[in-house]
Short mmCIF file of C-alpha atoms and ligand atoms in Angstrom, two decimals:
data_model
loop_
_atom_site.label_atom_id
_atom_site.label_comp_id
_atom_site.label_asym_id
_atom_site.label_seq_id
_atom_site.Cartn_x
_atom_site.Cartn_y
_atom_site.Cartn_z
CA MET Q 984 203.89 73.59 158.18
CA LEU Q 985 202.13 76.94 158.43
CA ASN Q 986 202.31 78.63 161.78
CA THR Q 987 198.69 79.33 162.66
CA SER Q 988 198.99 79.66 166.43
CA LYS Q 989 197.43 83.13 166.58
CA SER Q 990 194.49 82.12 164.39
CA THR Q 991 194.02 79.05 166.57
CA ALA Q 992 193.96 81.14 169.76
CA LEU Q 993 191.56 83.65 168.19
CA PHE Q 994 189.27 80.83 167.12
CA GLU Q 995 189.24 79.42 170.65
CA LYS Q 996 188.16 82.84 171.94
CA ALA Q 997 185.60 83.23 169.12
CA LYS Q 998 184.00 79.93 170.09
CA THR Q 999 183.11 81.47 173.45
CA CYS Q 1000 181.37 84.38 171.67
CA PHE Q 1001 179.67 82.90 168.59
CA PRO Q 1002 178.01 79.60 167.72
CA GLY Q 1003 180.78 77.53 166.15
CA GLY Q 1004 183.09 80.52 166.57
CA VAL Q 1005 181.84 82.31 163.46
CA ASN Q 1006 179.23 84.73 162.16
CA SER Q 1007 178.57 82.77 158.97
CA PRO Q 1008 178.87 78.97 158.89
CA VAL Q 1009 181.19 78.26 155.94
CA ARG Q 1010 183.91 80.38 157.56
CA ALA Q 1011 184.37 77.70 160.23
CA PHE Q 1012 186.43 75.45 157.88
CA LYS Q 1013 184.16 72.50 158.71
CA SER Q 1014 184.32 71.07 155.22
CA VAL Q 1015 188.10 71.32 154.88
CA GLY Q 1016 188.98 70.66 158.51
CA GLY Q 1017 191.49 72.52 160.64
CA THR Q 1018 191.28 75.99 162.11
CA PRO Q 1019 189.87 78.93 160.16
CA LEU Q 1020 192.44 81.58 159.38
CA PHE Q 1021 191.73 84.93 160.99
CA ILE Q 1022 192.49 87.57 158.42
CA GLU Q 1023 194.36 90.65 159.53
CA LYS Q 1024 194.52 92.68 156.35
CA GLY Q 1025 194.28 92.64 152.59
CA LYS Q 1026 195.74 94.67 149.76
CA GLY Q 1027 195.02 94.05 146.09
CA SER Q 1028 195.02 90.32 145.43
CA HIS Q 1029 196.78 89.44 148.69
CA ILE Q 1030 195.64 88.79 152.24
CA TRP Q 1031 197.58 88.27 155.46
CA ASP Q 1032 196.41 86.19 158.40
CA ALA Q 1033 196.89 86.96 162.10
CA ASP Q 1034 200.17 84.99 162.12
CA GLY Q 1035 201.56 87.06 159.24
CA ASN Q 1036 201.20 84.36 156.54
CA GLU Q 1037 200.55 85.85 153.11
CA TYR Q 1038 198.22 84.37 150.50
CA ILE Q 1039 197.00 85.14 147.00
CA ASP Q 1040 193.25 85.34 147.54
CA TYR Q 1041 190.66 83.85 145.19
CA CYS Q 1042 187.79 84.03 147.69
CA CYS Q 1043 187.65 87.84 147.50
CA SER Q 1044 185.15 87.97 150.35
CA TRP Q 1045 183.00 85.44 148.40
CA GLY Q 1046 182.83 87.62 145.32
CA PRO Q 1047 182.19 91.26 146.25
CA LEU Q 1048 185.79 92.45 145.87
CA ILE Q 1049 186.08 92.56 142.09
CA LEU Q 1050 188.76 95.27 142.41
CA GLY Q 1051 190.64 93.35 145.08
CA HIS Q 1052 191.22 94.35 148.70
CA ALA Q 1053 191.52 97.91 149.99
CA ASN Q 1054 191.33 99.53 146.56
CA ASP Q 1055 192.78 103.04 146.89
CA THR Q 1056 190.04 104.82 144.93
CA VAL Q 1057 187.25 103.10 146.83
CA LEU Q 1058 188.96 103.85 150.16
CA ASP Q 1059 189.56 107.52 149.35
CA ASP Q 1060 186.01 108.07 148.13
CA VAL Q 1061 184.48 106.25 151.10
CA ASN Q 1062 186.67 108.19 153.49
CA SER Q 1063 185.52 111.58 152.26
CA VAL Q 1064 181.83 110.56 152.36
CA MET Q 1065 182.18 109.08 155.83
CA ARG Q 1066 183.48 112.37 157.23
CA LYS Q 1067 180.14 113.98 156.42
CA GLY Q 1068 178.25 111.45 158.53
CA THR Q 1069 177.58 107.75 158.23
CA SER Q 1070 173.79 107.48 158.16
CA PHE Q 1071 170.79 109.82 158.12
CA GLY Q 1072 167.73 107.67 157.58
CA ALA Q 1073 166.74 110.24 154.99
CA PRO Q 1074 167.35 110.25 151.24
CA THR Q 1075 170.82 111.24 150.02
CA GLN Q 1076 172.12 112.12 146.57
CA LEU Q 1077 174.38 109.08 146.67
CA GLU Q 1078 171.43 106.70 146.32
CA ASN Q 1079 170.43 108.53 143.13
CA ARG Q 1080 173.96 108.35 141.83
CA LEU Q 1081 174.43 104.62 142.37
CA ALA Q 1082 170.97 103.88 140.95
CA ASP Q 1083 171.64 106.09 137.95
CA LEU Q 1084 174.97 104.40 137.30
CA ILE Q 1085 173.22 101.02 137.28
CA LEU Q 1086 170.01 101.92 135.46
CA SER Q 1087 171.64 103.91 132.68
CA ASN Q 1088 174.02 101.02 131.91
CA ASN Q 1089 171.67 98.08 132.38
CA ARG Q 1090 168.59 97.83 130.19
CA TYR Q 1091 167.26 94.85 132.16
CA VAL Q 1092 166.00 96.94 135.10
CA GLN Q 1093 164.03 100.20 135.13
CA LYS Q 1094 163.70 100.79 138.86
CA LEU Q 1095 165.54 99.53 141.90
CA ARG Q 1096 165.23 99.31 145.66
CA PHE Q 1097 168.41 99.13 147.77
CA VAL Q 1098 168.57 96.80 150.76
CA SER Q 1099 171.47 95.61 152.93
CA SER Q 1100 172.20 92.03 151.84
CA GLY Q 1101 171.58 89.50 149.11
CA THR Q 1102 169.24 87.55 151.39
CA GLU Q 1103 167.15 90.65 151.94
CA ALA Q 1104 167.01 91.33 148.20
CA VAL Q 1105 165.75 87.80 147.49
CA MET Q 1106 163.26 87.85 150.36
CA SER Q 1107 161.83 91.13 149.07
CA ALA Q 1108 161.76 89.93 145.46
CA ILE Q 1109 159.71 86.88 146.48
CA ARG Q 1110 157.25 89.07 148.39
CA LEU Q 1111 157.00 91.37 145.39
CA ALA Q 1112 156.31 88.45 143.04
CA ARG Q 1113 153.60 87.14 145.35
CA GLY Q 1114 152.09 90.59 145.76
CA TYR Q 1115 152.14 91.27 142.02
CA THR Q 1116 150.61 87.92 140.99
CA SER Q 1117 148.36 87.31 144.02
CA ARG Q 1118 149.72 83.74 144.03
CA THR Q 1119 151.64 81.99 146.80
CA LYS Q 1120 153.75 79.13 145.39
CA ILE Q 1121 157.34 79.58 144.34
CA LEU Q 1122 159.52 77.26 142.29
CA LYS Q 1123 163.23 76.84 142.98
CA PHE Q 1124 165.98 74.57 141.72
CA GLU Q 1125 167.92 72.01 143.69
CA GLY Q 1126 171.52 73.24 143.87
CA CYS Q 1127 170.75 76.97 143.83
CA TYR Q 1128 171.37 79.09 146.91
CA HIS Q 1129 169.38 82.24 147.52
CA GLY Q 1130 170.46 83.29 150.99
CA HIS Q 1131 168.86 82.22 154.25
CA VAL Q 1132 165.27 83.10 153.33
CA ASP Q 1133 162.88 80.68 155.12
CA ALA Q 1134 160.96 79.74 151.98
CA LEU Q 1135 164.18 78.94 150.10
CA LEU Q 1136 165.92 76.85 152.74
CA VAL Q 1137 164.39 73.84 151.07
CA LYS Q 1138 166.03 70.78 149.59
CA ALA Q 1139 164.40 68.42 147.15
CA GLY Q 1140 162.47 65.44 148.39
CA SER Q 1141 162.33 62.25 146.36
CA GLY Q 1142 160.72 62.57 142.94
CA LEU Q 1143 161.06 64.98 140.05
CA VAL Q 1144 158.72 67.70 141.30
CA THR Q 1145 158.53 67.91 145.05
CA PHE Q 1146 157.66 70.05 147.99
CA GLY Q 1147 161.05 69.17 149.44
CA ASN Q 1148 162.08 69.27 153.02
CA SER Q 1149 163.34 72.15 155.01
CA SER Q 1150 167.14 72.22 155.02
CA SER Q 1151 167.15 74.09 158.34
CA ALA Q 1152 165.49 73.55 161.68
CA GLY Q 1153 163.10 76.36 162.48
CA VAL Q 1154 161.48 76.58 159.06
CA PRO Q 1155 157.82 75.54 159.45
CA ASP Q 1156 156.32 72.89 157.15
CA SER Q 1157 153.60 75.39 156.29
CA ILE Q 1158 156.23 77.59 154.64
CA VAL Q 1159 158.00 74.72 152.90
CA ALA Q 1160 154.61 73.65 151.52
CA GLU Q 1161 154.63 76.75 149.30
CA THR Q 1162 158.02 75.94 147.72
CA ILE Q 1163 158.26 73.56 144.79
CA THR Q 1164 161.74 72.18 144.07
CA VAL Q 1165 162.93 70.72 140.78
CA PRO Q 1166 166.35 69.68 139.42
CA LEU Q 1167 168.38 72.16 137.38
CA ASN Q 1168 168.61 71.83 133.61
CA ASN Q 1169 165.50 69.64 133.42
CA THR Q 1170 162.69 71.02 131.24
CA ASP Q 1171 160.38 68.04 131.91
CA ALA Q 1172 160.38 68.70 135.64
CA VAL Q 1173 159.51 72.36 135.18
CA GLU Q 1174 156.73 71.53 132.70
CA GLN Q 1175 155.32 68.96 135.08
CA ALA Q 1176 155.30 71.51 137.92
CA PHE Q 1177 153.39 74.00 135.80
CA VAL Q 1178 150.78 71.33 134.99
CA GLN Q 1179 150.50 70.17 138.59
CA TYR Q 1180 150.28 73.68 140.06
CA LYS Q 1181 148.51 75.49 137.27
CA ASP Q 1182 147.88 79.19 138.01
CA GLN Q 1183 149.43 78.86 141.47
CA ILE Q 1184 153.09 79.65 140.83
CA ALA Q 1185 153.97 83.27 141.64
CA CYS Q 1186 157.59 83.01 140.53
CA VAL Q 1187 160.39 80.81 139.32
CA ILE Q 1188 163.67 81.78 140.96
CA ILE Q 1189 167.04 80.67 139.64
CA GLU Q 1190 170.68 81.60 139.84
CA PRO Q 1191 171.15 81.96 136.07
CA VAL Q 1192 174.78 80.98 136.69
CA PRO Q 1193 174.46 78.67 139.70
CA ALA Q 1194 177.69 79.29 141.62
CA ASN Q 1195 176.97 78.42 145.23
CA ASN Q 1196 177.07 74.65 144.93
CA GLY Q 1197 179.89 74.26 142.49
CA LEU Q 1198 179.53 76.03 139.16
CA LEU Q 1199 176.53 74.32 137.56
CA LEU Q 1200 176.50 75.90 134.11
CA GLN Q 1201 173.02 75.86 132.53
CA GLY Q 1202 173.44 77.37 129.12
CA GLY Q 1203 171.05 79.75 127.39
CA THR Q 1204 168.55 77.20 126.09
CA PHE Q 1205 167.30 76.18 129.51
CA LEU Q 1206 167.06 79.80 130.66
CA GLU Q 1207 165.15 80.75 127.50
CA PHE Q 1208 162.80 77.86 128.15
CA LEU Q 1209 162.17 79.24 131.66
CA ARG Q 1210 161.53 82.68 130.21
CA SER Q 1211 158.88 81.39 127.85
CA ILE Q 1212 157.10 79.00 130.22
CA CYS Q 1213 156.86 81.76 132.85
CA SER Q 1214 155.42 84.19 130.31
CA GLN Q 1215 152.85 81.61 129.19
CA HIS Q 1216 151.62 81.10 132.74
CA GLY Q 1217 151.69 84.62 134.16
CA THR Q 1218 154.55 83.59 136.48
CA LEU Q 1219 157.38 86.01 137.20
CA LEU Q 1220 160.92 84.89 136.39
CA ILE Q 1221 163.44 86.00 139.02
CA PHE Q 1222 167.14 85.93 138.19
CA ASP Q 1223 169.06 85.85 141.45
CA GLU Q 1224 172.17 87.67 140.28
CA VAL Q 1225 173.71 88.24 143.69
CA ILE Q 1226 176.87 86.51 142.41
CA SER Q 1227 176.58 86.93 138.65
CA GLY Q 1228 175.47 90.58 138.68
CA PHE Q 1229 178.33 92.95 137.69
CA ARG Q 1230 180.54 89.83 137.55
CA LEU Q 1231 179.76 88.24 134.19
CA GLY Q 1232 179.70 91.71 132.74
CA PHE Q 1233 178.03 94.89 133.92
CA THR Q 1234 174.60 93.53 132.99
CA GLY Q 1235 175.28 90.16 134.60
CA ALA Q 1236 173.74 86.94 133.36
CA ALA Q 1237 170.70 88.72 131.91
CA GLY Q 1238 173.04 90.56 129.54
CA HIS Q 1239 175.25 87.53 128.95
CA TYR Q 1240 172.32 85.36 127.82
CA GLN Q 1241 170.25 88.32 126.61
CA ILE Q 1242 167.21 87.23 128.55
CA GLN Q 1243 164.86 89.70 130.23
CA PRO Q 1244 163.78 88.36 133.62
CA ASP Q 1245 160.90 90.02 135.48
CA ILE Q 1246 162.84 90.71 138.67
CA ILE Q 1247 166.60 90.70 139.27
CA THR Q 1248 168.32 90.58 142.64
CA TYR Q 1249 171.80 91.95 143.26
CA GLY Q 1250 174.27 91.88 146.15
CA LYS Q 1251 177.98 91.23 146.65
CA ILE Q 1252 179.77 93.40 144.00
CA ILE Q 1253 177.10 96.13 144.09
CA GLY Q 1254 178.30 97.36 147.50
CA GLY Q 1255 182.04 97.59 146.84
CA GLY Q 1256 182.75 95.51 149.95
CA PHE Q 1257 179.99 97.05 152.09
CA PRO Q 1258 176.64 95.43 152.94
CA VAL Q 1259 174.38 96.31 150.02
CA GLY Q 1260 171.78 94.37 148.08
CA ALA Q 1261 169.15 95.48 145.60
CA TYR Q 1262 166.22 94.21 143.62
CA GLY Q 1263 165.01 95.70 140.40
CA ALA Q 1264 162.35 95.23 137.76
CA SER Q 1265 160.22 97.18 135.31
CA ALA Q 1266 158.73 100.42 136.60
CA GLU Q 1267 155.33 98.73 136.46
CA ILE Q 1268 156.30 95.79 138.68
CA MET Q 1269 158.30 98.02 141.04
CA SER Q 1270 155.26 100.27 141.49
CA CYS Q 1271 153.83 97.54 143.74
CA ILE Q 1272 156.44 98.40 146.38
CA SER Q 1273 155.55 100.58 149.35
CA PRO Q 1274 154.97 103.55 149.57
CA GLU Q 1275 153.82 103.53 145.94
CA GLY Q 1276 152.11 100.15 146.19
CA GLN Q 1277 150.86 97.60 148.68
CA VAL Q 1278 153.94 95.37 149.11
CA TYR Q 1279 155.74 96.50 152.25
CA GLN Q 1280 159.53 96.59 152.40
CA ALA Q 1281 161.79 98.92 154.40
CA GLY Q 1282 165.22 99.28 156.02
CA THR Q 1283 166.80 101.63 158.60
CA LEU Q 1284 170.20 101.45 156.94
CA SER Q 1285 168.98 100.89 153.37
CA GLY Q 1286 170.82 103.09 150.88
CA ASN Q 1287 173.45 103.86 153.50
CA PRO Q 1288 175.60 106.69 152.09
CA VAL Q 1289 178.98 105.13 152.90
CA ALA Q 1290 177.98 101.85 151.28
CA MET Q 1291 176.44 103.69 148.30
CA GLN Q 1292 179.72 105.51 147.71
CA ALA Q 1293 181.67 102.24 147.82
CA GLY Q 1294 179.26 100.85 145.22
CA ILE Q 1295 179.61 103.94 143.03
CA SER Q 1296 183.40 103.80 143.14
CA GLN Q 1297 183.59 100.09 142.42
CA LEU Q 1298 180.95 99.99 139.68
CA SER Q 1299 182.51 103.02 137.97
CA ALA Q 1300 185.73 101.03 137.66
CA CYS Q 1301 183.78 98.06 136.24
CA LEU Q 1302 182.46 100.32 133.46
CA GLN Q 1303 185.95 101.10 132.14
CA ALA Q 1304 186.52 99.72 128.64
CA GLY Q 1305 188.06 96.25 128.63
CA PHE Q 1306 187.46 95.65 132.36
CA TYR Q 1307 185.59 92.36 131.95
CA GLN Q 1308 187.73 91.18 129.01
CA ASP Q 1309 190.83 91.53 131.22
CA LEU Q 1310 189.25 89.53 134.02
CA GLU Q 1311 188.21 86.80 131.62
CA ALA Q 1312 191.62 86.67 129.94
CA LYS Q 1313 193.30 86.26 133.34
CA THR Q 1314 190.83 83.56 134.33
CA ASN Q 1315 191.51 81.67 131.09
CA TYR Q 1316 195.25 82.00 131.68
CA LEU Q 1317 194.95 80.64 135.22
CA VAL Q 1318 192.67 77.80 134.21
CA GLU Q 1319 194.91 76.77 131.29
CA GLY Q 1320 198.00 76.97 133.50
CA ILE Q 1321 196.45 74.80 136.20
CA ARG Q 1322 195.21 72.31 133.60
CA LYS Q 1323 198.77 71.91 132.34
CA VAL Q 1324 200.12 71.01 135.77
CA ASN Q 1325 197.09 68.85 136.64
CA THR Q 1326 198.60 66.06 134.55
CA PHE Q 1327 197.14 63.09 136.38
CA PRO Q 1328 194.39 64.67 136.12
CA LEU Q 1329 192.99 64.85 139.62
CA PHE Q 1330 190.17 67.32 138.89
CA LYS Q 1331 188.37 69.32 136.20
CA LEU Q 1332 188.14 73.07 136.01
CA PHE Q 1333 184.88 74.70 134.98
CA HIS Q 1334 184.77 78.44 134.39
CA LEU Q 1335 182.71 81.27 133.01
CA GLY Q 1336 183.86 84.89 132.87
CA SER Q 1337 185.88 85.45 136.05
CA ILE Q 1338 184.33 82.58 138.04
CA PHE Q 1339 186.04 79.18 138.23
CA TRP Q 1340 185.44 75.91 140.03
CA LEU Q 1341 187.60 72.87 140.75
CA ALA Q 1342 185.58 69.67 140.54
CA PHE Q 1343 186.95 66.29 141.38
CA THR Q 1344 185.07 64.46 138.67
CA GLU Q 1345 185.52 62.60 135.41
CA LYS Q 1346 182.47 64.25 133.86
CA ASP Q 1347 182.98 66.85 131.14
CA LEU Q 1348 180.18 69.04 132.42
CA ILE Q 1349 178.25 69.20 135.67
CA SER Q 1350 175.01 71.10 135.35
CA ASN Q 1351 173.03 69.41 138.05
CA ALA Q 1352 173.54 69.18 141.83
CA GLU Q 1353 173.03 65.40 141.66
CA ASP Q 1354 176.15 64.98 139.55
CA ILE Q 1355 178.49 66.28 142.25
CA ASP Q 1356 180.22 63.39 143.99
CA ALA Q 1357 180.26 64.17 147.71
CA GLN Q 1358 183.03 61.57 148.19
CA SER Q 1359 185.34 63.66 146.05
CA MET Q 1360 185.45 66.41 148.66
CA GLY Q 1361 188.06 64.38 150.53
CA PHE Q 1362 190.52 65.22 147.74
CA PHE Q 1363 189.60 68.87 147.89
CA ARG Q 1364 190.33 68.97 151.61
CA LYS Q 1365 193.88 67.69 151.02
CA LEU Q 1366 194.53 69.99 148.10
CA TYR Q 1367 193.11 72.93 150.05
CA HIS Q 1368 195.59 72.67 152.91
CA SER Q 1369 198.47 72.08 150.57
CA LEU Q 1370 197.55 75.23 148.63
CA LEU Q 1371 197.44 77.23 151.85
CA GLU Q 1372 200.96 76.03 152.63
CA ASN Q 1373 201.97 77.24 149.20
CA GLY Q 1374 200.38 80.67 149.64
CA VAL Q 1375 197.05 80.31 147.83
CA TYR Q 1376 193.72 80.97 149.58
CA LEU Q 1377 190.48 79.59 148.14
CA GLY Q 1378 187.04 79.56 149.74
CA PRO Q 1379 187.21 76.77 152.36
CA SER Q 1380 184.86 74.27 150.68
CA GLY Q 1381 184.91 72.20 147.52
CA TYR Q 1382 181.41 73.46 146.75
CA GLU Q 1383 182.65 77.05 146.51
CA VAL Q 1384 183.84 78.77 143.37
CA GLY Q 1385 186.89 81.02 142.95
CA PHE Q 1386 186.85 84.63 141.80
CA MET Q 1387 189.35 86.63 139.78
CA SER Q 1388 189.76 90.31 140.64
CA ALA Q 1389 191.18 93.23 138.69
CA ALA Q 1390 194.02 93.31 141.24
CA HIS Q 1391 195.37 89.85 140.34
CA SER Q 1392 198.54 90.23 138.28
CA TYR Q 1393 199.98 87.71 135.80
CA ALA Q 1394 202.81 87.25 138.30
CA ASP Q 1395 200.18 86.23 140.89
CA LEU Q 1396 198.71 83.79 138.39
CA ASP Q 1397 202.11 82.25 137.64
CA ARG Q 1398 202.77 81.87 141.35
CA THR Q 1399 199.35 80.27 141.76
CA ILE Q 1400 200.00 77.79 138.95
CA ALA Q 1401 203.36 76.91 140.54
CA ALA Q 1402 201.60 76.43 143.89
CA PHE Q 1403 199.14 74.04 142.24
CA GLU Q 1404 202.00 72.14 140.64
CA LYS Q 1405 203.76 71.72 143.97
CA SER Q 1406 200.57 70.79 145.81
CA LEU Q 1407 199.51 68.29 143.18
CA ARG Q 1408 202.94 66.66 143.21
CA SER Q 1409 202.63 66.13 146.94
CA LEU Q 1410 199.15 64.61 146.51
CA VAL Q 1411 199.46 62.27 143.54
C1 LIG U 2876 175.49 85.28 148.37
C2 LIG U 2876 174.19 84.99 147.73
C3 LIG U 2876 172.97 85.28 148.36
C4 LIG U 2876 172.90 85.78 149.77
O1 LIG U 2876 173.48 87.04 149.90
P1 LIG U 2876 173.94 87.52 151.39
O2 LIG U 2876 174.47 88.90 151.14
O3 LIG U 2876 174.95 86.53 151.84
O4 LIG U 2876 172.71 87.53 152.22
C5 LIG U 2876 171.80 85.07 147.65
N1 LIG U 2876 171.82 84.60 146.40
C6 LIG U 2876 172.96 84.30 145.77
C7 LIG U 2876 172.92 83.81 144.36
C8 LIG U 2876 174.18 84.48 146.42
O5 LIG U 2876 175.31 84.16 145.79
#
């Protein structure tokens, strides 16, 4: 058994400070049970908890750390910027540099605005879409997560096209009444919504690679369908690329599927481990944003120089030749290795680029939230704790995906496959 006495004591203390002992719910280990591990430090692909246990980490701070933990270049660069001051509330050259790095290597956006989180990026993108179209309704998909924006904390009601129910207390019905929810990968539902709410839909928002509720791969055809139906109806298509941006490739899912959305949101990787988000679009759409246009959006710490530098350092590494091919090759190697030891088989592995997901299912593809069997999470819980014992750390929920980083070595992958083999033997 792992010794987790220090984490346990820290969690007890944390519960007196924070609701549920955490500052973001999934960290509380509710869906896998047991005590959350308090992390002391990380280096490369490894993390150490407060009790000194070491793990190979596939959570990578939920995706941002594509170079792994405490990358030397990022740390050195950030350190030298930090010494000149940490925030000015005035423009700095670093904002130009990060924007230039992105815009000159990503033909899907012409102008950007930096914010401080993915949630903020999405919230601002929705406001922009409403301001640009002078419409109020938004359409989202069941099974996509877009941060804790009021209008998007909505789950489907019964029926194909619904004004769902709030999935959080504190979100007024009047706000939910502006959000239409439909199932993923279902063209009929989207068509029906456009008939029912003709000329009222400001935007369709989707995670083009839905990766917050399992990995619900959509494929290009459905995304192309969304592109064309939005264009026909004067509705803006928003790709929420907070996970997929700079992950599936430097140009994210837009580049992967070669689809031009109207607005793209970024977060996670863009900040090199610091709190950064961004939204971008054509110069014409972005001209609606204050102070150029009438859509207000601001931030005291937006474009923070320390965070900008972390983003510059990390994204520069992502632009090196072969960067994404290496990540994908390692992901394929890990997935194949785990498949070989998953002889029973207890679960399926779905993956795209450097994102992978373990699903306890017999289905060959899950592209819809409805197809996830909630009962199967009991198996995940057992496997999860066994993997911890064997030195492998995944995000603590069966609905979360895993991330490969540039810091993971083939030796790490072999150790991970061996850990799966051992864990599976103890479970079957
Ligand atoms: C993580 C995530 C968000 C929210 O970003 P935060 O930085 O946690 O606010 C929004 N959309 C998607 C697709 C995400 O993965």
